[in-house]
Amino acid sequence: MSSQNRHRVLWCAATDRTFRRVTPPRGGACLVGKCIHCRSRLTVELDGSSGAEVTLEHIVPRTHGGTDDLDNLALACARCNAQKGYRLDHRRLDDPTLQQVIATLRDRRAERWRDPPPDWALPPRPT
């Protein structure tokens, strides 16, 4: 994962109220939160790395003009993100099913939005 994408992952977690900083018994703090789709547990390292299970979800897909702006990004498990792409990316932007999924994800992202915690050491906000 590129450093720019790791920064995006960190900022998505920092602005998502389901994510919190935890220190597991084995040591090494990390960020733990929930998938924007299925609400399964996601773990992100403090450097933004996440392994294969965490992906950047584009609420409006890039295939339909979605951007990498923070308000168009959320964190999703790889399974959910891949399924959304498989089911919806080929549809036209005005497709009612695609529009419903976009609206649902926008609402969830807005409900989860928070200002980044002041004690989290974040890289500069990605552009």
Phi, psi and omega in degrees: 000135181292159179296326178295319177291324175298321177296319178297318178300313179300317181291324175298315179295319182293332181259012179245114186295349177282344182270136176222158178273129179229155174239103181296162180304330180281357178093172179079096181297151177208177178250133181234131179206204187233147175299137179296337181267293191261354179066021175288160183290134176237143179235131180234133176287160183293346176267002179093353177284154188213355186076186186280346187279345181248130180229158172277121178264123173271114183301306167268114185303147178300329179295345179244023176091006178296147184251178175267017176296144184303327180284353175255005183244148173211171177258135181221154173290153184300323181298311181296317182296317180294319179296320178299314179298316181297319183282327195239335187298333181279349182281158175290153182299330181274007178297130183300323180293314178299315180298324178293317178296317178300314180298317179297315180293321176299316179297315180297317180297318179295320179296327183271349187298140173211160170289146180301139177302134185295338182270002177273125177280103182252148172290172176305145181300130181292150179248000000 
